[in-house]
């Protein structure tokens, strides 16, 4: 059994202030809707440094003390795509949007009313519950099943 595989590393961060969360209204045609800001980990970069850099690039905010909440993963050609899930309420700076999408503060209770990216509601459970740490897509008869544990 092969013990090596190709891995793509990315991060997402739930930034919150009180009852609001920071969402990005994505503009890319392949993943449209409201989502959490994030991006790729650069070669040689630590995972925590990546989330701090990506938040600065996409939101204009400097985040502090991002806490790892879990991992999202799904298969890709000859490997897997890993998303490290962070959250924080510690930040400073001036909010701005980027080429990735418009940044908006949203009342958490309003999220079900929004057009979010696929799986967003399920993904939030990993951020919210301390007993959950993994969100995984599993291929099943030509479709995808979501396993959260």
Coordinates of N, CA, C and O in Angstrom, one line a residue:
X1 N 0.8 -1.2 0.0 CA 0.0 0.0 0.0 C 0.9 1.2 0.0 O 1.8 1.4 0.8
X2 N 0.6 2.2 -0.9 CA 1.3 3.4 -1.0 C 1.1 4.3 0.2 O -0.1 4.5 0.5
X3 N 2.1 4.8 0.8 CA 1.9 5.7 2.0 C 2.1 7.1 1.7 O 2.0 8.0 2.5
X4 N 2.4 7.4 0.4 CA 2.5 8.8 0.0 C 1.4 9.2 -1.0 O 1.0 8.4 -1.7
X5 N 1.1 10.5 -0.9 CA 0.1 11.0 -1.8 C 0.3 12.5 -2.0 O 0.9 13.1 -1.2
X6 N -0.2 13.0 -3.1 CA -0.1 14.4 -3.4 C -1.2 15.1 -2.5 O -2.3 14.6 -2.3
X7 N -0.7 16.2 -1.8 CA -1.6 16.9 -0.9 C -1.6 18.4 -1.2 O -0.5 19.0 -1.4
X8 N -2.8 19.0 -1.3 CA -2.9 20.4 -1.5 C -3.4 21.0 -0.1 O -4.4 20.5 0.4
X9 N -2.6 22.0 0.4 CA -2.9 22.5 1.7 C -3.5 23.9 1.6 O -3.0 24.8 0.9
X10 N -4.7 24.1 2.3 CA -5.3 25.3 2.4 C -5.8 25.6 3.8 O -5.8 24.8 4.7
X11 N -6.3 26.9 4.0 CA -6.9 27.3 5.3 C -8.2 28.1 5.1 O -8.4 28.7 4.0
X12 N -9.0 28.0 6.1 CA -10.2 28.9 6.2 C -10.2 29.4 7.6 O -9.7 28.8 8.5
X13 N -10.8 30.6 7.7 CA -10.9 31.2 9.1 C -12.3 31.8 9.3 O -12.7 32.6 8.5
X14 N -12.9 31.4 10.4 CA -14.1 32.0 10.9 C -13.7 33.2 11.8 O -13.2 32.9 12.9
X15 N -13.9 34.4 11.3 CA -13.6 35.6 12.2 C -14.9 36.1 12.7 O -15.8 36.3 11.9
X16 N -15.0 36.3 14.0 CA -16.3 36.7 14.5 C -16.1 37.9 15.5 O -15.0 38.0 16.1
X17 N -17.2 38.6 15.6 CA -17.2 39.7 16.6 C -18.7 39.7 17.2 O -19.6 40.0 16.5
X18 N -18.8 39.3 18.4 CA -20.1 39.1 19.0 C -20.9 38.1 18.2 O -20.5 37.0 18.0
X19 N -22.1 38.6 17.8 CA -23.0 37.7 17.0 C -22.8 37.7 15.5 O -23.6 37.1 14.8
X20 N -21.8 38.4 15.1 CA -21.5 38.5 13.6 C -20.3 37.7 13.2 O -19.4 37.5 14.0
X21 N -20.4 37.2 12.0 CA -19.2 36.5 11.4 C -18.9 37.3 10.1 O -19.7 37.9 9.4
X22 N -17.6 37.2 9.7 CA -17.1 37.8 8.5 C -17.2 36.8 7.4 O -16.6 35.7 7.4
X23 N -18.0 37.1 6.3 CA -18.1 36.3 5.2 C -17.6 37.0 3.9 O -17.6 38.2 3.8
X24 N -17.3 36.2 3.0 CA -16.8 36.7 1.7 C -17.9 36.3 0.6 O -18.2 35.1 0.5
X25 N -18.4 37.2 -0.1 CA -19.3 36.9 -1.2 C -18.4 36.7 -2.4 O -17.9 37.6 -3.1
X26 N -18.2 35.4 -2.7 CA -17.2 35.0 -3.7 C -17.6 35.3 -5.1 O -18.8 35.3 -5.4
X27 N -16.6 35.7 -5.9 CA -16.9 36.0 -7.3 C -16.5 35.0 -8.3 O -16.9 35.0 -9.5
X28 N -15.6 34.0 -7.9 CA -15.2 33.0 -8.8 C -16.4 32.1 -9.2 O -17.2 31.7 -8.4
X29 N -16.5 31.8 -10.5 CA -17.6 31.0 -11.0 C -17.7 29.6 -10.5 O -18.7 29.0 -10.5
X30 N -16.5 29.0 -10.0 CA -16.5 27.6 -9.6 C -17.0 27.4 -8.2 O -17.2 26.3 -7.8
X31 N -17.2 28.4 -7.4 CA -17.5 28.2 -6.0 C -18.2 29.5 -5.5 O -17.7 30.2 -4.7
X32 N -19.4 29.8 -6.1 CA -20.1 31.1 -5.8 C -21.0 31.0 -4.6 O -21.5 29.9 -4.2
X33 N -21.1 32.1 -3.9 CA -21.9 32.2 -2.7 C -21.1 32.8 -1.6 O -19.9 33.1 -1.7
X34 N -21.7 32.9 -0.5 CA -21.0 33.4 0.7 C -20.2 32.3 1.3 O -20.7 31.1 1.4
X35 N -19.0 32.6 1.7 CA -18.1 31.6 2.3 C -17.2 32.3 3.3 O -17.1 33.5 3.4
X36 N -16.4 31.5 3.9 CA -15.3 32.0 4.8 C -14.1 32.3 4.0 O -13.8 31.6 3.0
X37 N -13.4 33.4 4.4 CA -12.2 33.7 3.7 C -11.1 32.6 3.9 O -11.1 32.0 5.0
X38 N -10.2 32.5 3.0 CA -9.1 31.5 3.1 C -8.3 31.4 1.9 O -8.5 32.2 1.0
X39 N -7.4 30.5 1.8 CA -6.5 30.3 0.7 C -5.5 29.2 0.9 O -5.5 28.5 1.8
X40 N -4.5 29.2 0.0 CA -3.5 28.2 0.0 C -2.3 28.5 0.9 O -2.0 29.6 1.1
X41 N -1.8 27.4 1.4 CA -0.5 27.4 2.2 C 0.6 27.4 1.2 O 0.6 26.6 0.3
X42 N 1.5 28.4 1.3 CA 2.7 28.4 0.4 C 3.7 27.4 0.8 O 3.8 27.0 2.0
X43 N 4.5 27.0 -0.1 CA 5.6 26.0 0.2 C 6.5 26.5 1.3 O 6.9 27.6 1.3
X44 N 6.7 25.7 2.3 CA 7.5 26.0 3.4 C 6.9 26.9 4.5 O 7.5 27.1 5.5
X45 N 5.7 27.3 4.3 CA 5.0 28.2 5.2 C 4.3 27.4 6.3 O 3.7 26.4 6.0
X46 N 4.3 27.9 7.5 CA 3.6 27.2 8.6 C 2.1 27.4 8.3 O 1.7 28.4 7.7
X47 N 1.3 26.5 8.9 CA -0.2 26.6 8.7 C -0.7 27.8 9.4 O -1.6 28.5 8.8
X48 N -0.3 28.1 10.5 CA -0.7 29.3 11.3 C -0.3 30.6 10.5 O -1.1 31.5 10.4
X49 N 0.9 30.6 10.0 CA 1.4 31.8 9.3 C 0.5 32.0 8.0 O 0.2 33.1 7.6
X50 N 0.1 30.9 7.4 CA -0.7 30.9 6.2 C -2.1 31.5 6.5 O -2.6 32.4 5.7
X51 N -2.7 31.1 7.6 CA -4.0 31.7 7.9 C -3.9 33.2 8.2 O -4.8 34.0 7.8
X52 N -2.9 33.6 8.9 CA -2.7 35.0 9.2 C -2.4 35.8 7.9 O -3.1 36.8 7.7
X53 N -1.6 35.3 7.0 CA -1.3 35.9 5.7 C -2.6 36.0 4.9 O -2.9 37.1 4.3
X54 N -3.3 34.9 4.7 CA -4.5 34.9 3.9 C -5.5 35.8 4.4 O -6.2 36.5 3.6
X55 N -5.7 35.9 5.7 CA -6.7 36.9 6.2 C -6.3 38.3 5.9 O -7.2 39.1 5.6
X56 N -5.1 38.6 6.0 CA -4.6 39.9 5.7 C -4.8 40.2 4.2 O -5.3 41.3 3.9
X57 N -4.5 39.3 3.4 CA -4.6 39.5 1.9 C -6.1 39.7 1.5 O -6.4 40.5 0.7
X58 N -7.0 38.8 2.1 CA -8.4 38.8 1.6 C -9.3 39.7 2.4 O -10.3 40.1 1.8
X59 N -8.9 40.1 3.6 CA -9.9 40.9 4.4 C -9.3 42.2 4.9 O -10.0 43.1 5.3
X60 N -8.0 42.4 4.8 CA -7.3 43.6 5.3 C -7.1 43.5 6.8 O -6.5 44.4 7.4
X61 N -7.6 42.5 7.5 CA -7.4 42.4 8.9 C -6.2 41.5 9.3 O -5.9 40.5 8.6
X62 N -5.6 41.9 10.4 CA -4.6 41.1 11.0 C -5.2 40.3 12.1 O -5.8 40.8 13.0
X63 N -5.2 38.9 12.0 CA -5.8 38.1 13.0 C -4.7 37.6 14.0 O -3.6 37.5 13.7
X64 N -5.2 37.5 15.2 CA -4.3 37.0 16.3 C -4.9 35.8 16.9 O -6.1 35.6 17.0
X65 N -4.1 34.9 17.4 CA -4.5 33.7 18.1 C -5.5 32.8 17.4 O -6.5 32.4 18.0
X66 N -5.3 32.6 16.1 CA -6.3 31.7 15.4 C -6.2 30.3 16.0 O -5.1 29.8 16.2
X67 N -7.4 29.8 16.3 CA -7.4 28.4 17.0 C -7.9 27.4 15.9 O -8.9 27.6 15.3
X68 N -7.1 26.3 15.8 CA -7.4 25.3 14.9 C -8.6 24.5 15.5 O -8.6 24.0 16.6
X69 N -9.7 24.4 14.6 CA -10.9 23.8 15.0 C -11.1 22.4 14.4 O -11.9 21.6 14.9
X70 N -10.5 22.2 13.3 CA -10.7 20.9 12.6 C -10.1 20.9 11.2 O -9.4 21.9 10.8
X71 N -10.4 19.9 10.5 CA -9.9 19.7 9.1 C -11.0 19.3 8.2 O -11.9 18.5 8.5
X72 N -11.0 19.9 7.0 CA -11.9 19.5 5.9 C -11.1 18.8 4.9 O -9.9 19.3 4.6
X73 N -11.5 17.7 4.3 CA -10.7 17.1 3.3 C -11.6 16.4 2.3 O -12.7 16.0 2.5
X74 N -11.0 16.3 1.1 CA -11.7 15.5 0.0 C -10.6 15.0 -1.0 O -9.5 15.6 -1.1
X75 N -10.9 13.9 -1.7 CA -10.0 13.4 -2.6 C -9.8 14.3 -3.8 O -10.7 14.9 -4.3
X76 N -8.5 14.3 -4.3 CA -8.2 14.9 -5.6 C -7.4 13.9 -6.4 O -7.0 12.8 -5.8
X77 N -7.1 14.2 -7.6 CA -6.3 13.3 -8.4 C -5.0 12.8 -7.7 O -4.2 13.7 -7.4
X78 N -4.9 11.6 -7.4 CA -3.7 11.0 -6.8 C -3.4 11.6 -5.4 O -2.3 11.7 -5.0
X79 N -4.4 12.0 -4.7 CA -4.2 12.6 -3.4 C -5.4 13.1 -2.7 O -6.5 12.6 -2.9
X80 N -5.1 14.2 -1.9 CA -6.2 14.8 -1.2 C -6.0 16.3 -1.0 O -4.9 16.8 -1.1
X81 N -7.1 17.0 -0.8 CA -7.2 18.4 -0.6 C -7.5 18.6 0.9 O -8.5 18.2 1.3
X82 N -6.6 19.3 1.6 CA -6.8 19.5 3.1 C -7.1 21.0 3.3 O -6.3 21.8 2.9
X83 N -8.1 21.2 4.1 CA -8.4 22.6 4.5 C -8.3 22.6 6.1 O -9.1 22.0 6.7
X84 N -7.4 23.4 6.6 CA -7.3 23.6 8.0 C -8.3 24.7 8.5 O -8.2 25.8 7.9
X85 N -9.1 24.3 9.4 CA -10.2 25.2 9.8 C -9.8 26.0 11.1 O -9.6 25.3 12.1
X86 N -9.8 27.3 11.0 CA -9.4 28.1 12.2 C -10.6 29.1 12.5 O -11.4 29.4 11.7
X87 N -10.6 29.6 13.8 CA -11.5 30.6 14.1 C -10.8 31.6 15.1 O -9.9 31.1 15.8
X88 N -11.2 32.8 15.1 CA -10.7 33.8 16.1 C -11.6 35.0 16.2 O -12.4 35.3 15.3
X89 N -11.6 35.6 17.3 CA -12.3 36.9 17.5 C -11.3 38.0 17.8 O -11.7 39.1 18.0
X90 N -10.0 37.7 17.7 CA -8.9 38.7 17.9 C -8.4 39.1 16.6 O -7.7 38.4 15.9
X91 N -8.6 40.4 16.3 CA -8.1 41.0 15.0 C -8.1 42.5 15.2 O -8.6 43.1 16.1
X92 N -7.3 43.1 14.2 CA -7.3 44.5 14.1 C -7.1 44.9 12.7 O -6.7 44.0 11.8
X93 N -7.4 46.1 12.3 CA -7.2 46.6 11.0 C -8.4 47.1 10.4 O -9.5 47.1 11.0
X94 N -8.3 47.6 9.1 CA -9.4 48.1 8.4 C -9.9 47.1 7.4 O -9.2 46.6 6.5
X95 N -11.2 46.7 7.5 CA -11.8 45.7 6.6 C -11.8 46.2 5.2 O -12.2 47.3 4.9
X96 N -11.4 45.3 4.3 CA -11.5 45.6 2.8 C -11.8 44.3 2.1 O -11.5 43.3 2.6
X97 N -12.3 44.5 0.9 CA -12.5 43.3 0.0 C -11.3 43.1 -0.8 O -10.4 43.9 -0.9
X98 N -11.3 42.0 -1.6 CA -10.2 41.7 -2.5 C -10.8 41.2 -3.8 O -12.0 41.1 -4.0
X99 N -9.9 40.8 -4.7 CA -10.3 40.2 -6.0 C -11.1 38.9 -5.8 O -11.8 38.5 -6.7
X100 N -11.0 38.3 -4.6 CA -11.6 37.0 -4.3 C -13.1 37.3 -4.1 O -13.9 36.4 -4.3
X101 N -13.5 38.5 -3.5 CA -14.9 38.7 -3.3 C -15.1 39.8 -2.2 O -14.1 40.3 -1.6
X102 N -16.3 40.2 -2.1 CA -16.7 41.3 -1.2 C -16.8 40.7 0.3 O -17.4 39.7 0.5
X103 N -16.2 41.4 1.2 CA -16.2 41.0 2.6 C -17.4 41.8 3.3 O -17.5 43.0 3.2
X104 N -18.2 41.0 4.1 CA -19.3 41.6 4.8 C -19.5 40.9 6.2 O -19.2 39.7 6.3
X105 N -19.8 41.8 7.1 CA -20.2 41.2 8.5 C -21.7 40.8 8.4 O -22.5 41.6 7.9
X106 N -21.9 39.6 8.9 CA -23.3 39.1 8.8 C -23.7 38.6 10.2 O -22.9 37.9 10.8
X107 N -24.9 38.9 10.6 CA -25.4 38.3 11.8 C -25.5 36.8 11.6 O -26.0 36.3 10.6
X108 N -25.0 36.1 12.6 CA -24.9 34.6 12.5 C -26.3 34.0 12.2 O -26.5 33.1 11.4
X109 N -27.3 34.6 12.9 CA -28.7 34.1 12.7 C -29.2 34.2 11.3 O -30.2 33.5 10.9
X110 N -28.6 35.1 10.5 CA -29.1 35.4 9.1 C -28.4 34.5 8.1 O -28.9 34.4 6.9
X111 N -27.5 33.7 8.5 CA -26.7 32.9 7.5 C -27.7 31.9 6.7 O -27.5 31.8 5.5
X112 N -28.7 31.3 7.4 CA -29.5 30.4 6.6 C -30.3 31.1 5.5 O -30.7 30.5 4.5
X113 N -30.5 32.4 5.5 CA -31.2 33.2 4.5 C -30.3 33.5 3.3 O -30.8 33.9 2.2
X114 N -29.0 33.3 3.4 CA -28.0 33.7 2.4 C -27.8 32.6 1.4 O -27.9 31.4 1.8
X115 N -27.4 32.9 0.2 CA -26.9 31.9 -0.7 C -25.4 31.6 -0.4 O -24.5 32.4 -0.8
X116 N -25.2 30.6 0.3 CA -23.8 30.2 0.7 C -23.3 29.1 -0.3 O -24.1 28.5 -1.0
X117 N -22.0 28.9 -0.2 CA -21.4 27.9 -1.0 C -21.9 26.5 -0.5 O -22.4 26.4 0.6
X118 N -21.8 25.5 -1.4 CA -22.2 24.2 -1.0 C -21.5 23.8 0.3 O -20.4 24.1 0.5
X119 N -22.2 23.1 1.1 CA -21.7 22.5 2.4 C -21.5 23.5 3.5 O -21.0 23.1 4.6
X120 N -21.8 24.7 3.3 CA -21.4 25.7 4.3 C -22.1 25.5 5.7 O -21.4 25.6 6.7
X121 N -23.4 25.2 5.7 CA -24.1 24.9 7.0 C -23.4 23.7 7.7 O -23.2 23.8 8.9
X122 N -23.2 22.7 7.0 CA -22.6 21.5 7.6 C -21.2 21.8 8.1 O -20.8 21.4 9.2
X123 N -20.4 22.6 7.4 CA -19.1 23.0 7.8 C -19.1 23.8 9.1 O -18.2 23.6 9.9
X124 N -20.1 24.6 9.2 CA -20.2 25.4 10.5 C -20.2 24.6 11.7 O -19.8 25.0 12.8
X125 N -20.8 23.4 11.6 CA -20.9 22.5 12.8 C -19.5 22.2 13.3 O -19.4 22.0 14.6
X126 N -18.5 22.0 12.5 CA -17.2 21.7 13.0 C -16.6 22.9 13.7 O -15.9 22.7 14.7
X127 N -16.9 24.1 13.3 CA -16.5 25.3 14.0 C -17.2 25.5 15.4 O -16.6 25.9 16.4
X128 N -18.4 25.1 15.4 CA -19.3 25.3 16.6 C -19.2 24.2 17.7 O -19.4 24.5 18.9
X129 N -18.8 23.0 17.3 CA -18.9 21.9 18.3 C -17.5 21.4 18.6 O -16.8 21.0 17.7
X130 N -17.2 21.4 19.9 CA -15.9 20.9 20.3 C -15.7 19.4 20.1 O -14.6 18.9 20.1
X131 N -16.8 18.6 19.9 CA -16.7 17.2 19.7 C -16.5 16.8 18.3 O -16.4 15.6 18.0
X132 N -16.5 17.8 17.4 CA -16.3 17.5 15.9 C -15.0 18.1 15.5 O -14.7 19.3 15.8
X133 N -14.2 17.4 14.7 CA -12.9 17.9 14.2 C -12.7 17.6 12.8 O -11.7 18.1 12.2
X134 N -13.5 16.8 12.1 CA -13.2 16.4 10.8 C -14.5 16.5 9.9 O -15.6 16.0 10.3
X135 N -14.3 17.1 8.7 CA -15.4 17.2 7.7 C -14.7 16.5 6.5 O -13.7 17.0 6.0
X136 N -15.3 15.4 6.0 CA -14.7 14.7 4.9 C -15.7 14.4 3.8 O -16.9 13.9 4.1
X137 N -15.4 14.6 2.6 CA -16.1 14.1 1.4 C -15.7 12.7 1.1 O -14.5 12.5 0.9
X138 N -16.6 11.8 0.9 CA -16.3 10.4 0.5 C -17.1 10.1 -0.7 O -18.3 10.2 -0.8
X139 N -16.3 9.6 -1.8 CA -17.0 9.3 -3.0 C -18.0 8.1 -2.8 O -17.6 7.1 -2.1
X140 N -19.2 8.2 -3.3 CA -20.2 7.1 -3.1 C -21.1 7.0 -4.3 O -21.9 7.9 -4.6
X141 N -20.9 6.0 -5.1 CA -21.7 5.7 -6.3 C -21.8 6.9 -7.2 O -22.9 7.3 -7.6
X142 N -20.7 7.5 -7.6 CA -20.7 8.6 -8.5 C -21.1 10.0 -7.9 O -21.2 11.0 -8.6
X143 N -21.4 10.0 -6.6 CA -21.7 11.3 -5.9 C -20.8 11.4 -4.7 O -19.8 10.6 -4.6
X144 N -21.1 12.4 -3.9 CA -20.3 12.6 -2.7 C -21.2 12.5 -1.4 O -22.2 13.0 -1.4
X145 N -20.7 11.8 -0.4 CA -21.3 11.8 0.9 C -20.4 12.6 1.8 O -19.2 12.7 1.6
X146 N -21.0 13.3 2.7 CA -20.3 14.1 3.7 C -20.3 13.3 5.0 O -21.3 12.9 5.5
X147 N -19.1 13.2 5.6 CA -19.0 12.6 6.9 C -18.4 13.6 7.8 O -17.3 14.2 7.6
X148 N -19.1 13.8 8.9 CA -18.6 14.8 9.9 C -18.4 14.1 11.3 O -19.4 13.4 11.7
X149 N -17.2 14.2 11.8 CA -17.0 13.5 13.1 C -16.0 14.2 13.9 O -15.3 15.0 13.5

